[in-house]
Every structure is written in structure tokens, then in C-alpha cells.
Coordinates of C-alpha atoms and ligand atoms in Angstrom, one line a residue:
X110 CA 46.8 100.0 141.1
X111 CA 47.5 97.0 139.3
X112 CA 45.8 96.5 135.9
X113 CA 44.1 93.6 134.4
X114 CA 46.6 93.6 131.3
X115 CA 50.2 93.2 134.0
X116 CA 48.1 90.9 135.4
X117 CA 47.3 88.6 132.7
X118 CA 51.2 89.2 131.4
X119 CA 52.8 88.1 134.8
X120 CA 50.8 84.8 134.9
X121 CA 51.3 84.0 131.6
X122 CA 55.2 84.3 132.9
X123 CA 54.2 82.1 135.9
X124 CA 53.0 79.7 132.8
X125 CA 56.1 79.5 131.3
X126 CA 58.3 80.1 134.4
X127 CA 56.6 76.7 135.7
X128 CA 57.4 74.9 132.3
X129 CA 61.2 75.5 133.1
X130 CA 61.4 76.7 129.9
X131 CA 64.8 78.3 129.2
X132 CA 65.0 81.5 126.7
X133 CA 68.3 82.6 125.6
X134 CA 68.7 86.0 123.4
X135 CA 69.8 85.0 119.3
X136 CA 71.3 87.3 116.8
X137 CA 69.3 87.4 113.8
X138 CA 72.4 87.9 112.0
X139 CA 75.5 86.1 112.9
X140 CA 73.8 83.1 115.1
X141 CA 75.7 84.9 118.5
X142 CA 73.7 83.6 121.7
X143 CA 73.4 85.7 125.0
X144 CA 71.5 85.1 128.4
X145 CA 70.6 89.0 128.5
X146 CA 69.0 91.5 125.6
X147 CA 71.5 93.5 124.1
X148 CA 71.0 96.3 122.0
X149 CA 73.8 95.4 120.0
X150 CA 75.1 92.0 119.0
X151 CA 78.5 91.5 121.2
X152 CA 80.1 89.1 118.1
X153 CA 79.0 91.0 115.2
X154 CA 77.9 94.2 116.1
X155 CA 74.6 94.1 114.5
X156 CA 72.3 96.8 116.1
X157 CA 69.1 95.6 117.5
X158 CA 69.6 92.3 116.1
X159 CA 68.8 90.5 119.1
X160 CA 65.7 88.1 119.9
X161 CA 64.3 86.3 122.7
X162 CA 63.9 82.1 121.7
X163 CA 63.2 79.2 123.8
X164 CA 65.6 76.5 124.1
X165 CA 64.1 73.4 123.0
X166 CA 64.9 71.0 126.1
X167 CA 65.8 67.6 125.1
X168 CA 63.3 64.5 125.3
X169 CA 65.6 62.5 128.3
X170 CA 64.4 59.5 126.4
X171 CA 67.5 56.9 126.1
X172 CA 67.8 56.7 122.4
X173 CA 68.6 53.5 120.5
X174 CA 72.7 53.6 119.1
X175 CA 73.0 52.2 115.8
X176 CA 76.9 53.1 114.9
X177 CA 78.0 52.5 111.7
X178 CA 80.7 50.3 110.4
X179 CA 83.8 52.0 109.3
X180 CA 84.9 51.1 105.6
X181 CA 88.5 51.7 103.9
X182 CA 88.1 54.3 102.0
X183 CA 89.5 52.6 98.2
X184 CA 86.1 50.2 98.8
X185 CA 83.9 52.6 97.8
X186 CA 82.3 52.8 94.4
X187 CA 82.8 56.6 93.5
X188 CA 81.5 55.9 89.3
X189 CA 80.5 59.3 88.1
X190 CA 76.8 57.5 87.9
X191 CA 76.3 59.3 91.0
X192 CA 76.2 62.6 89.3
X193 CA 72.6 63.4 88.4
X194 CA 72.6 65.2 84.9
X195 CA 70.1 67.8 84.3
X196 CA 71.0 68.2 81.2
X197 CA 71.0 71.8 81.3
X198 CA 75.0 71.9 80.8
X199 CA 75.4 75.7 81.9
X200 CA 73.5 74.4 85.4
X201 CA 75.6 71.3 85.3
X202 CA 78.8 72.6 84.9
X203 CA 78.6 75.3 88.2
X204 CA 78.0 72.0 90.1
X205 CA 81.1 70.5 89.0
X206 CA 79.7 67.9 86.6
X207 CA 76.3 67.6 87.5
X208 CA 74.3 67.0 90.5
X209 CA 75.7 64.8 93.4
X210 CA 73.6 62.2 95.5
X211 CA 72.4 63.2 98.7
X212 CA 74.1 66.7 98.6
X213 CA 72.3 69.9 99.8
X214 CA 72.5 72.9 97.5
X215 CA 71.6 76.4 98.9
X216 CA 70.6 78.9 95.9
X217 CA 70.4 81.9 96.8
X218 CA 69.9 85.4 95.1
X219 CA 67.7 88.9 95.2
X220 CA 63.8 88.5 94.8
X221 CA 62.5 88.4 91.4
X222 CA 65.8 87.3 89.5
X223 CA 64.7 84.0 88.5
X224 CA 65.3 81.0 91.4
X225 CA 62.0 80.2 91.0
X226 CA 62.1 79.7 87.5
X227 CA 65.5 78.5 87.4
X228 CA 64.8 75.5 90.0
X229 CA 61.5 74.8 88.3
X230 CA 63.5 74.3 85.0
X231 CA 65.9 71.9 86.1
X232 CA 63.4 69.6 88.2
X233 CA 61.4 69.9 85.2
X234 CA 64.1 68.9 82.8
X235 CA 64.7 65.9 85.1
X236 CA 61.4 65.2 85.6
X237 CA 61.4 64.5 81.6
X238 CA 64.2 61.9 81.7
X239 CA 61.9 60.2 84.0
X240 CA 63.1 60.9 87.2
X241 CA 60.5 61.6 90.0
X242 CA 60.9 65.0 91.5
X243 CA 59.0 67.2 94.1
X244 CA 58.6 71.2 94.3
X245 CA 57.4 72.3 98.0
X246 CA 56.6 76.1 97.9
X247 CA 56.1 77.8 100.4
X248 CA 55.7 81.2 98.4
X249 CA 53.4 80.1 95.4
X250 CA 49.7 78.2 95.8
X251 CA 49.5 74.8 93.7
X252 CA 47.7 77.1 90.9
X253 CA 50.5 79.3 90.6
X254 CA 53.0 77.0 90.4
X255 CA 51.1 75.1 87.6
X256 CA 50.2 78.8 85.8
X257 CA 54.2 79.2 86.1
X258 CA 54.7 75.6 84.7
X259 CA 52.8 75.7 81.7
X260 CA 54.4 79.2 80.7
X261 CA 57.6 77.3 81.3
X262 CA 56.6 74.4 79.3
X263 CA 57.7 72.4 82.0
X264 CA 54.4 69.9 82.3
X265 CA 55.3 66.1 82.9
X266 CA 53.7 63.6 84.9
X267 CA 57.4 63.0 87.0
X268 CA 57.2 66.7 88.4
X269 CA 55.1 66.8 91.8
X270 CA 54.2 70.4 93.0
X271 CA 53.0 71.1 96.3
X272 CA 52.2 74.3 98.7
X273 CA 53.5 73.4 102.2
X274 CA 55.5 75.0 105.2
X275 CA 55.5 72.5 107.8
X276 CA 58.6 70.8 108.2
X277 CA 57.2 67.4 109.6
X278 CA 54.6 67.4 107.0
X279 CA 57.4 67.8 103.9
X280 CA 59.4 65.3 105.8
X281 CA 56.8 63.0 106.1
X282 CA 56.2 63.3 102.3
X283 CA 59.3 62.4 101.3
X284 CA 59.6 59.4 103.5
X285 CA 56.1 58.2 102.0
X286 CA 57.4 58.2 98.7
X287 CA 60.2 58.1 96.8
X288 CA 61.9 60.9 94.9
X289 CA 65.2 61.4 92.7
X290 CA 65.1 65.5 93.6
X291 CA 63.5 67.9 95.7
X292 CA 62.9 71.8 95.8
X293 CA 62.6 73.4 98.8
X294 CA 61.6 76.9 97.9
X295 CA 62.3 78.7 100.3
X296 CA 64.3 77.6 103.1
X297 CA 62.5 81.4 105.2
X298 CA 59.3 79.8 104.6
X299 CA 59.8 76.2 106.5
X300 CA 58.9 76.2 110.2
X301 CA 59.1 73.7 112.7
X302 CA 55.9 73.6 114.9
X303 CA 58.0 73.4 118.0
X304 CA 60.2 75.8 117.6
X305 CA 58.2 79.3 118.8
X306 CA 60.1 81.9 116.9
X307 CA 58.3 82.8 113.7
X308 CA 59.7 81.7 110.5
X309 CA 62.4 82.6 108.8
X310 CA 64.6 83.7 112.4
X311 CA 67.6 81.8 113.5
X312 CA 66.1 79.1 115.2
X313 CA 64.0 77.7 112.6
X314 CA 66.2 78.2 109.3
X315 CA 69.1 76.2 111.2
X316 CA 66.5 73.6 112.2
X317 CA 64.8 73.2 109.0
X318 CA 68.7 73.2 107.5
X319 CA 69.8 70.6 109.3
X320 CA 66.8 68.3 109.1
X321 CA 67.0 68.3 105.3
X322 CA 71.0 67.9 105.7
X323 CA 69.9 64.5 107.7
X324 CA 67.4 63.6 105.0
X325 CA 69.7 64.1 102.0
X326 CA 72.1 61.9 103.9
X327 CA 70.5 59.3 104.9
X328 CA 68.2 58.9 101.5
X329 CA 70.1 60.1 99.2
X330 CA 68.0 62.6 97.7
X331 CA 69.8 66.0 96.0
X332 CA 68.0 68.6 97.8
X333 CA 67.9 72.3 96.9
X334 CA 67.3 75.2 98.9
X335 CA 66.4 78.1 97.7
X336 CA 67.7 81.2 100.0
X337 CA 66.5 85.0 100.2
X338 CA 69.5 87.8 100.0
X339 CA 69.5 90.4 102.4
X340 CA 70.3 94.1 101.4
X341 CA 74.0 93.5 102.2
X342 CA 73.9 90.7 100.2
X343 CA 74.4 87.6 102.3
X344 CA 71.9 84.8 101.9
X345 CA 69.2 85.9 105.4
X346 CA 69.8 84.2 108.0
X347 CA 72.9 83.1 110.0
X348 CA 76.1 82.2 108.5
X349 CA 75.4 78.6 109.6
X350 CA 73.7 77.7 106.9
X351 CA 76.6 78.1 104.3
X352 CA 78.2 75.9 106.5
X353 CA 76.0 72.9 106.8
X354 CA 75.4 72.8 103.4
X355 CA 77.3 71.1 100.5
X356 CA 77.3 73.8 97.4
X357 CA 75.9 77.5 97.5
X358 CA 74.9 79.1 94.2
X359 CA 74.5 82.3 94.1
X360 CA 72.1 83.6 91.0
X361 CA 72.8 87.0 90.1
X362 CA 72.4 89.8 87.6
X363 CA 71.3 93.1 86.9
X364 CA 67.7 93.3 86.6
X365 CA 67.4 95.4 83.8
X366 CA 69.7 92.9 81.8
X367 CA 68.1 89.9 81.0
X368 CA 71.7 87.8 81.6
X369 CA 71.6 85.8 84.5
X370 CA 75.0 84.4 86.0
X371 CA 74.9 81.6 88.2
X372 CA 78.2 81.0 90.4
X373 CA 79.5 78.5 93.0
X374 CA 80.4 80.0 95.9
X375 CA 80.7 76.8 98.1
X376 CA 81.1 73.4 96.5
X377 CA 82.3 70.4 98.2
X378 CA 82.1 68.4 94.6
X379 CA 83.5 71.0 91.9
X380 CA 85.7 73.8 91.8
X381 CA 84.2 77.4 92.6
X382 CA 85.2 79.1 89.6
X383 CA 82.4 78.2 87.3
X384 CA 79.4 80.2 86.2
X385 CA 76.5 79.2 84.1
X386 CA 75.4 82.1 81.9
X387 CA 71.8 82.4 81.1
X388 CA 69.0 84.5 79.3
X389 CA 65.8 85.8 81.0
X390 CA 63.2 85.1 78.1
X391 CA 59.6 84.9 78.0
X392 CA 59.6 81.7 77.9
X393 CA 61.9 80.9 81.1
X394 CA 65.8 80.9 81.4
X395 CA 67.9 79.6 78.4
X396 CA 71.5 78.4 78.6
X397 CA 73.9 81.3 76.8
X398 CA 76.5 78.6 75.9
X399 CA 78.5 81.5 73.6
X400 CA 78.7 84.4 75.9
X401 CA 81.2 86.1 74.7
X402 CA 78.9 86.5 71.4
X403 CA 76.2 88.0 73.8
X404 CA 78.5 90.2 75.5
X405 CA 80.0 92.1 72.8
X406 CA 76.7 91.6 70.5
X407 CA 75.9 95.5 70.8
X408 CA 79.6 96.7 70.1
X409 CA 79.5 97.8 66.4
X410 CA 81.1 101.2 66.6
X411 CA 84.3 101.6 68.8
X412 CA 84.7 105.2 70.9
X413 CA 87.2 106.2 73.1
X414 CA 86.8 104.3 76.3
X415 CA 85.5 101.1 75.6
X416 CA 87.6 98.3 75.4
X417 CA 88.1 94.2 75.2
X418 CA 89.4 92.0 77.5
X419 CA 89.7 88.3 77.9
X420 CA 88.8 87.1 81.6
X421 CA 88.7 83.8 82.3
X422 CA 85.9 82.1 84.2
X423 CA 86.9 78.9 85.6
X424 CA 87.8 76.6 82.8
X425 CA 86.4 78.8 80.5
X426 CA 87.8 82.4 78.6
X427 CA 85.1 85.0 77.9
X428 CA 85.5 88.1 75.9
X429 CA 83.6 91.1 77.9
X430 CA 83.9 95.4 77.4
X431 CA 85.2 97.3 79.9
X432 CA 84.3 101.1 79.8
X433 CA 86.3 104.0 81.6
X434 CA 84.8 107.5 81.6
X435 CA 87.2 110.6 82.6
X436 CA 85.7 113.9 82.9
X437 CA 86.2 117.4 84.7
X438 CA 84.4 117.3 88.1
X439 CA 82.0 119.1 89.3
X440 CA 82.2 118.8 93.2
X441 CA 85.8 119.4 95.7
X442 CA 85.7 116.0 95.8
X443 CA 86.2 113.5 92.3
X444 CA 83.6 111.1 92.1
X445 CA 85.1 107.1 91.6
X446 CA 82.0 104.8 90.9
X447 CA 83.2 101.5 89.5
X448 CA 80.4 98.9 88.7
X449 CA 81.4 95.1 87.7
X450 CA 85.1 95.9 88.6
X451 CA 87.2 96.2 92.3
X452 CA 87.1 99.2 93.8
X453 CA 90.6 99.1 95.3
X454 CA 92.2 97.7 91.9
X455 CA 90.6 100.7 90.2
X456 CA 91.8 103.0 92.7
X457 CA 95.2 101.1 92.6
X458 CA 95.3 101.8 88.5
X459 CA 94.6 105.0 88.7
X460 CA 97.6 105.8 91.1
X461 CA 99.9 103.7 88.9
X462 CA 99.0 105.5 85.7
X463 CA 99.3 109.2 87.4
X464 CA 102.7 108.2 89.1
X465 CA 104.3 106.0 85.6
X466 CA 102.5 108.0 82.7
X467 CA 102.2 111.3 84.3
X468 CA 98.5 111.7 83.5
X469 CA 97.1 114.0 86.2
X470 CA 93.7 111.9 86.9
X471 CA 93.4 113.0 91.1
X472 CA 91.5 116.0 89.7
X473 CA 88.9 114.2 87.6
X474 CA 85.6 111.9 88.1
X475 CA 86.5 108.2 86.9
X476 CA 83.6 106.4 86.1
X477 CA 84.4 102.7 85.1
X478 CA 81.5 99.9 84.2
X479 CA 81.8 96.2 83.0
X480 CA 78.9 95.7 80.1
X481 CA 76.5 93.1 80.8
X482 CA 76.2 93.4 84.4
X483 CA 79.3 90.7 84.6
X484 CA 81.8 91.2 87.4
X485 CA 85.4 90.7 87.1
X486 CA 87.5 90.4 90.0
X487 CA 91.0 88.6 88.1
X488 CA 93.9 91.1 88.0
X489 CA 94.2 90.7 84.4
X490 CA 91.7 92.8 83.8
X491 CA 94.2 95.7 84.9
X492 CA 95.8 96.0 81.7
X493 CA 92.3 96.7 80.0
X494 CA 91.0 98.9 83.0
X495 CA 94.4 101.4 82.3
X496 CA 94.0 101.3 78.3
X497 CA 89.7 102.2 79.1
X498 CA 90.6 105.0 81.3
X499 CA 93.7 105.9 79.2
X500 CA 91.7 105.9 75.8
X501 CA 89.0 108.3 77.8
X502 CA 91.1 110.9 79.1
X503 CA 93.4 111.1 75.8
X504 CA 89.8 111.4 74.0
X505 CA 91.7 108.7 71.5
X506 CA 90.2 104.8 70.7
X507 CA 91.5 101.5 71.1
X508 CA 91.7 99.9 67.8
X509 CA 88.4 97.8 67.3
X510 CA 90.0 94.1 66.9
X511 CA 92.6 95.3 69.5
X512 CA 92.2 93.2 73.3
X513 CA 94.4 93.2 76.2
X514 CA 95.4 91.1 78.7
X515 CA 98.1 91.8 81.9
X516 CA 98.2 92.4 85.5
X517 CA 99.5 95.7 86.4
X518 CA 102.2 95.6 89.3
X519 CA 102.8 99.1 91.6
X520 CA 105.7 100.0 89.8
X521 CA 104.0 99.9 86.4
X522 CA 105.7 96.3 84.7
X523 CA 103.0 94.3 83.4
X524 CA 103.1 91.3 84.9
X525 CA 101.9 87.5 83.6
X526 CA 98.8 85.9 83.6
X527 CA 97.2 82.4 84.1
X528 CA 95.7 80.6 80.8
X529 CA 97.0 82.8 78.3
X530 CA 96.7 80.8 75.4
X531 CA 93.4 79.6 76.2
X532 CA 92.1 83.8 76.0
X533 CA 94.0 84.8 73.1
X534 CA 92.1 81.7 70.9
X535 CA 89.2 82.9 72.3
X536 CA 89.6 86.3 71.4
X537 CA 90.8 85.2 67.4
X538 CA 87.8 83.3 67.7
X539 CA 85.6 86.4 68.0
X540 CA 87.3 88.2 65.2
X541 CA 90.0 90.0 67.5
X542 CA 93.8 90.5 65.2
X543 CA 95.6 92.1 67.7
X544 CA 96.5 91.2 71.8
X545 CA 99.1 92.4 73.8
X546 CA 100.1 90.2 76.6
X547 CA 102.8 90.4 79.3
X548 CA 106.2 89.7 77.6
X549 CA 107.2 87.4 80.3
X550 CA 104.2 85.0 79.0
X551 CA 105.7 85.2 75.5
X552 CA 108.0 82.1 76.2
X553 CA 104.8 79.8 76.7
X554 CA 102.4 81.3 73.9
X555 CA 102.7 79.0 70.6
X556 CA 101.1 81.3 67.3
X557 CA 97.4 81.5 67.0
X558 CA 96.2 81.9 63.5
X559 CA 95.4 85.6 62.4
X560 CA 96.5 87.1 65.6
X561 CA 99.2 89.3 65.8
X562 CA 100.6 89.1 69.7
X563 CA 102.5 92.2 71.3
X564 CA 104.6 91.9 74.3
X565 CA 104.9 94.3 76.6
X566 CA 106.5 94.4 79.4
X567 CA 106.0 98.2 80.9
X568 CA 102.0 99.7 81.2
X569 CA 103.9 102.7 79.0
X570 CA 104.7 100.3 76.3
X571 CA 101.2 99.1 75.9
X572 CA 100.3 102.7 76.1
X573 CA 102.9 103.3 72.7
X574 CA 101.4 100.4 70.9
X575 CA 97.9 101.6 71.7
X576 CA 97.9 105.3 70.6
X577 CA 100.8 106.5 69.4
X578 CA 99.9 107.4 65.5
X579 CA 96.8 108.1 66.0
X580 CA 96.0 111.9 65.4
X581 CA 95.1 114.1 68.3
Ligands
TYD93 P1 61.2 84.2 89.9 O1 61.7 82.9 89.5 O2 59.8 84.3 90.5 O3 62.2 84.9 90.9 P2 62.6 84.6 92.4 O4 62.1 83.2 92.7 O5 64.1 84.6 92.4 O6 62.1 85.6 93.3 O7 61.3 85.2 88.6 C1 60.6 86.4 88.6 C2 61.0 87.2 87.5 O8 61.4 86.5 86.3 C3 59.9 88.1 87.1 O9 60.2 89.4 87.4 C4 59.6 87.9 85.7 C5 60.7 87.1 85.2 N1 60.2 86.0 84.3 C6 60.4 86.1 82.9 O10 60.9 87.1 82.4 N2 60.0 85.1 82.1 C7 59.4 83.9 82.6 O11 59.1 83.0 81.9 C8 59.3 83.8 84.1 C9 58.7 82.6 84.7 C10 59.7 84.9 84.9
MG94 MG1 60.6 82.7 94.1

């Protein structure tokens, strides 16, 4: 018997069948397209990942070519005018210098650490040098946004708020009138009427990218996107959209700290070292434009453990504590957890300091963190990792104004390190006396007032100047 529901299913096939519609199978993941459903994605091997969306067939209209002129490339006026300043100089300074005409920024980061606020900050901080600038949500009603605003103190008649999803409609907006910056929060949100997945799949997020890549082109506009983080961490959706865009920022932090870092993981204007260090206040974000002061603020007494290094972030030294715990196990197996730091370089350590110092860590749980929630992935943090862990298992502290810097190489030399005068000032200029460095850096170091530099050239040299005198 057939029932009334297969039959209303197979003519609404007939419907579409009759359209010539073609479908085509997308994963949600990496962007991969097949003709057939597969219960696991054949390019990224993504479970269940796959989802049926139509092909949008093109109009067959014959479209008017308008090619432009090629130019030599010394004609072009490249002033630095073109950089938009926000004024916000930890904002700026990620970007390379300031916002750049016409380019499209992807922020991305978990929910609730602060895009919002953040991209409402700088448009607002614009919008008071008189710049014209639009914020479409997607997420908040007009009355939010403006409850947000006033908390923010970020009221001025330049900054234009508006609740919309439709793609045509914010395009439309823009081409009605003219603005120096736009907010497009978030890029999940926008949907393109034609397109029949749901928002936020494949389909529509590379649409909507790409139509606000033509629009920052062709006007000129700097246009932000702000980007959801899946649990793994990438900004959701498909790769694709890192691609097509000009900078990513990623906004990141531990929620229970109020720092906030803000890094560039893409920029095709600036180099991609540089992070913007921020506070998560009552009143909004505000720029941390000392944070080595803020990072070490809650370091009054020194125990065995904790200690200082210098790790450079971009152009720019900052002081941070790295604390190693070593303690008897409990389970068969000894525990490693190592926040803010690289697994593998911790694990790497740890067999260099069993094999060159002797210390018999296999048997114990390591437990390493980096304070603040900062990460540090340079190898000259290896010096300071091996005196944290080293200071912990020989229950014996590194001197308070004592830092370190070095890489540590597999057969235990300590090996040299980029910028090294640059972290030693910045380390006199927090009150540090003492640094040990890599001996073969020596030649380049000129004398730093008040700072007495060691070289060392073996990890159990540093380990001599560290503890040796100190009472067990
Ligand atoms: P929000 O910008 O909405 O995050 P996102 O857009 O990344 O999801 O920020 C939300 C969090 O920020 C919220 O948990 C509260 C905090 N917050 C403050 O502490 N102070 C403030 O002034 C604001 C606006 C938010
Ligand atoms: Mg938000």
C-alpha cells in the first residue's frame, strides 16, 4: 500500500527533478564535494560531515566585460594614508600598522570572549574621529546593541547599528550609502536567499565571504568578519574562508583571566607575529600597553618552580612566569599536562634533563603552566621550562631577579637566541639583576645597566649557576 506521506515526498522529487536542479553532497568541514552521501568525508575524514546542497545553475545571461587596464606597478600611490588608524594602538599594531583599504579581516575566537565588544570598540573609536561606520548583527536586536553601546561608552552619531541577516539587503545598504568601515558580526549568521542550505553551512558562509571580498574591493570599504570557533578550534566552516580573506585574528584567552590576546594568524599587510594584549573590564576591553607589568603583577614571593622568562612577541619582549610542578604519581602511568607551552618541547626537556643531568623524572607527574593564560611556542623558552621543572624536583628556588633565556639542543648545549638584547633590557627594565643567555650570543650583547649577564653554554652550567649554594 502506498501512503499519502511517500506520495507527497516522491512528487515533491518530481518538482525538483523537473527544475533540473543539481544537488551535490558538501563537507561541512573541509569544503570536499561528492555526487553520492558518504558517511565519512573521503578528503578529510570527517564522520557524518556530509550534506545534500543544490548547485546554484548559472543565469546563461551574456554578461557585459569591463576588463581593466593594467598599470606598472611603481605608478601606484602606496602613502601609508591608506591605513585607517583606530587609534586603539594594541588593535593597530596586530594589523601591521593599522587598518588597510578595502581589506577583509576574519576575527574569530570562542563565544563569549569579547568579539563583540572588541569590534564594537574600534568602529566606535573610529566612529569618534568622524568616520562613518556600520555594525550589522545578526546575533543582537538594535536594543541590545545600543544597551551594549552605552555600557561601552561607545555612543556617537558616526556609528550606525543595525539587526540584519540578509545578504542582499546588507549589500544593498552599503551601496546606498557610504561608509569608512563595516562589522559584519557574524559571518554564520548571513544567508543568501538563494542558496537552500540553512545558514551558517558551506554554501552560504563561502557565498556571503566572497560577496563581501567583491565589495571591499571594489569600494574600498575595510570589512570585518566576525567568525565562530569550533571545539577543535578552527574558525566553523570550511577552510576557504581563511583563504579568501586578507588578515585572520584570532581573539583568545582564558576565560577566567580577564587578559585577552589578540594575534594575526593571516595578514597579507603586517607580519604575523604581533599580539595586542588587552583587559576584560566592566567597562569594555582596555589596551594592556605594559604587559609584562600585568603578567608578573601577582609574583611577590618566589617558591620553587616558578620562574621568569623573556619571550619575544613580534617586535616586542615580554616578561612572563613559567611554573613546573614534579611530584610522585599516583597512577602506572605519569601524568604530563602542559598548558600555555608545547607539548612535544616539554616532553623533549624532560628527556634531555634525565639523559644530561641524571634526574630520574620518567617516574614522576610533570605538570607545567604559563601564568596568564599566554602561550609560548619560541624555543627560548626551553632554558626557563628545564630551570621550572629543575627548581621543582630539587625542592630549591630560582633566585627572584634571576631570568633565563636559551634554546636547549638534544645533546644538552644551550643554543642562541633571536633578539637578545632587546629581552634582557626588558627584563632590567622590570627590576631583573641577573640573566643567563647562551654563550654563543655573548659576542653580540653590549652591557645593560644593572644586569649581571651569565653565559652558559651547557643546560648543566645553568643548572651550577642556578642552585648550587643554596642549602638543601
Ligand atoms: P562578547 O563581546 O559578547 O563576546 P563574543 O562576541 O566573542 O561572543 O563578550 C561577552 C563577554 O564579555 C561576557 O561574558 C561578559 C564580558 N563583558 C565584560 O566583562 N564587560 C563588558 O563591558 C562587556 C560588554 C562584556
Ligand atoms: Mg558576539
Amino acid at each position: 500500500m502506498v501512503c499519502f506521506s511517500d506520495l507527497l515526498n516522491f512528487n515533491l522529487r518530481r518538482d525538483f527533478l523537473k527544475k533540473k536542479d543539481k544537488f551535490i553532497f558538501l563537507c561541512q568541514s573541509c569544503g570536499a564535494q561528492t555526487p553520492k552521501w558518504m558517511g565519512k568525508c573521503p578528503a578529510c575524514g570527517g564522520w557524518d560531515t556530509l550534506v545534500e546542497e543544490k548547485i546554484i545553475a548559472a543565469s546563461g545571461k551574456a554578461r557585459p566585460i569591463t576588463s581593466p587596464k593594467p598599470v606598472p606597478i611603481n605608478s601606484v600611490d602606496v602613502a601609508e594614508s591608506h591605513r585607517l588608524q583606530t587609534g586603539i594602538t594594541e588593535f593597530d599594531r596586530v594589523l601591521g600598522g593599522g587598518i588597510v583599504d578595502g581589506s577583509l579581516i576574519l576575527i574569530g575566537g570562542d563565544p563569549g570572549i569579547g568579539k563583540s565588544t572588541l569590534m564594537l570598540q574600534v568602529l566606535a573609536t573610529l566612529a569618534q574621529a568622524n568616520k562613518r561606520c556600520l555594525y550589522v548583527s545578526g546575533e543582537e536586536s538594535v536594543l541590545q546593541l545600543s544597551m551594549r553601546g552605552k555600557r561601552l561608552d561607545s555612543g556617537s552619531d558616526s556609528l550606525f547599528i543595525v539587526a540584519e541577516t540578509d545578504l542582499d539587503s546588507i549589500l544593498s545598504m552599503v551601496e546606498k550609502e557610504h561608509y569608512d568601515a563595516m562589522v559584519i558580526d557574524s559571518i554564520q549568521t548571513v544567508f543568501h536567499p538563494e542558496v537552500s542550505s540553512t545558514p551558517g553551512s558551506v554554501t552560504q558562509i563561502r557565498e556571503a565571504s566572497m560577496q563581501f571580498m567583491r565589495l571591499a574591493k571594489t569600494t574600498g570599504i575595510p570589512i570585518f568578519l566576525v567568525g565562530h570557533v569550533t571545539k577543535v578550534g578552527a574558525i566553523a566552516g570550511p577552510r576557504i574562508m581563511e583563504h579568501m580573506v586578507d588578515t585572520v585574528l584570532y581573539f583568545e584567552g582564558d576565560k577566567s583571566h580577564i587578559f585577552r590576546i589578540l594575534r594575526a594568524v593571516k595578514n597579507r599587510f603586517g607580519s604575523t607575529n604581533e599580539i595586542g594584549v588587552f583587559e576584560m573590564r566592566e567597562k569594555g576591553l582596555s589596551q594592556v600597553p605594559n604587559p609584562s607589568a600585568i603578567f608578573l603583577s601577582d609574583r611577590s614571593t618566589v617558591a620553587p618552580g616558578s620562574v621568569v622568562t623573556s619571550s619575544m612577541e613580534g617586535t616586542r619582549p615580554i616578561l612572563v612566569e613559567i611554573q613546573g610542578l614534579v611530584s610522585s604519581t599516583g597512577m602506572g602511568n605519569p601524568r604530563r599536562t602542559v598548558l600555555g607551552l608545547d607539548h612535544n618541547r616539554v616532553a623533549l626537556i624532560l628527556a634531555v634533563m634525565e639523559k644530561r643531568l641524571g634526574m630520574n623524572l620518567s617516574g614522576l607527574d610533570v605538570f607545567m603552566n604559563v601564568i596568564g593564560g599566554v602561550r609560548i611556542v619560541e624555543p627560548s623558552a626551553d632554558l626557563a621550562i628545564a630551570a621550572a621543572l629543575a627548581s621543582s624536583f630539587l625542592d630549591k628556588p630560582v633566585h627572584k631577579e634571576t631570568t633565563l633565556i636559551g634554546e636547549i639542543g638534544l645533546t644538552g648545549e644551550i643554543r642562541a637566541v633571536s633578539h637578545a638584547q632587546a629581552r634582557i633590557k626588558e627584563a632590567s627594565k622590570m627590576g631583573f639583576t641577573t640573566c643567563l643567555v647562551p654563550s654563543s650570543a655573548m659576542k653580540q650583547l653590549s652591557k645593560v645597566k644593572g644586569m649581571t649577564i651569565e653565559s652558559v653554554s651547557f643546560l648543566k652550567d645553568a643548572m651550577e649557576v642556578l642552585f648550587d649554594g643554596q642549602e638543601d
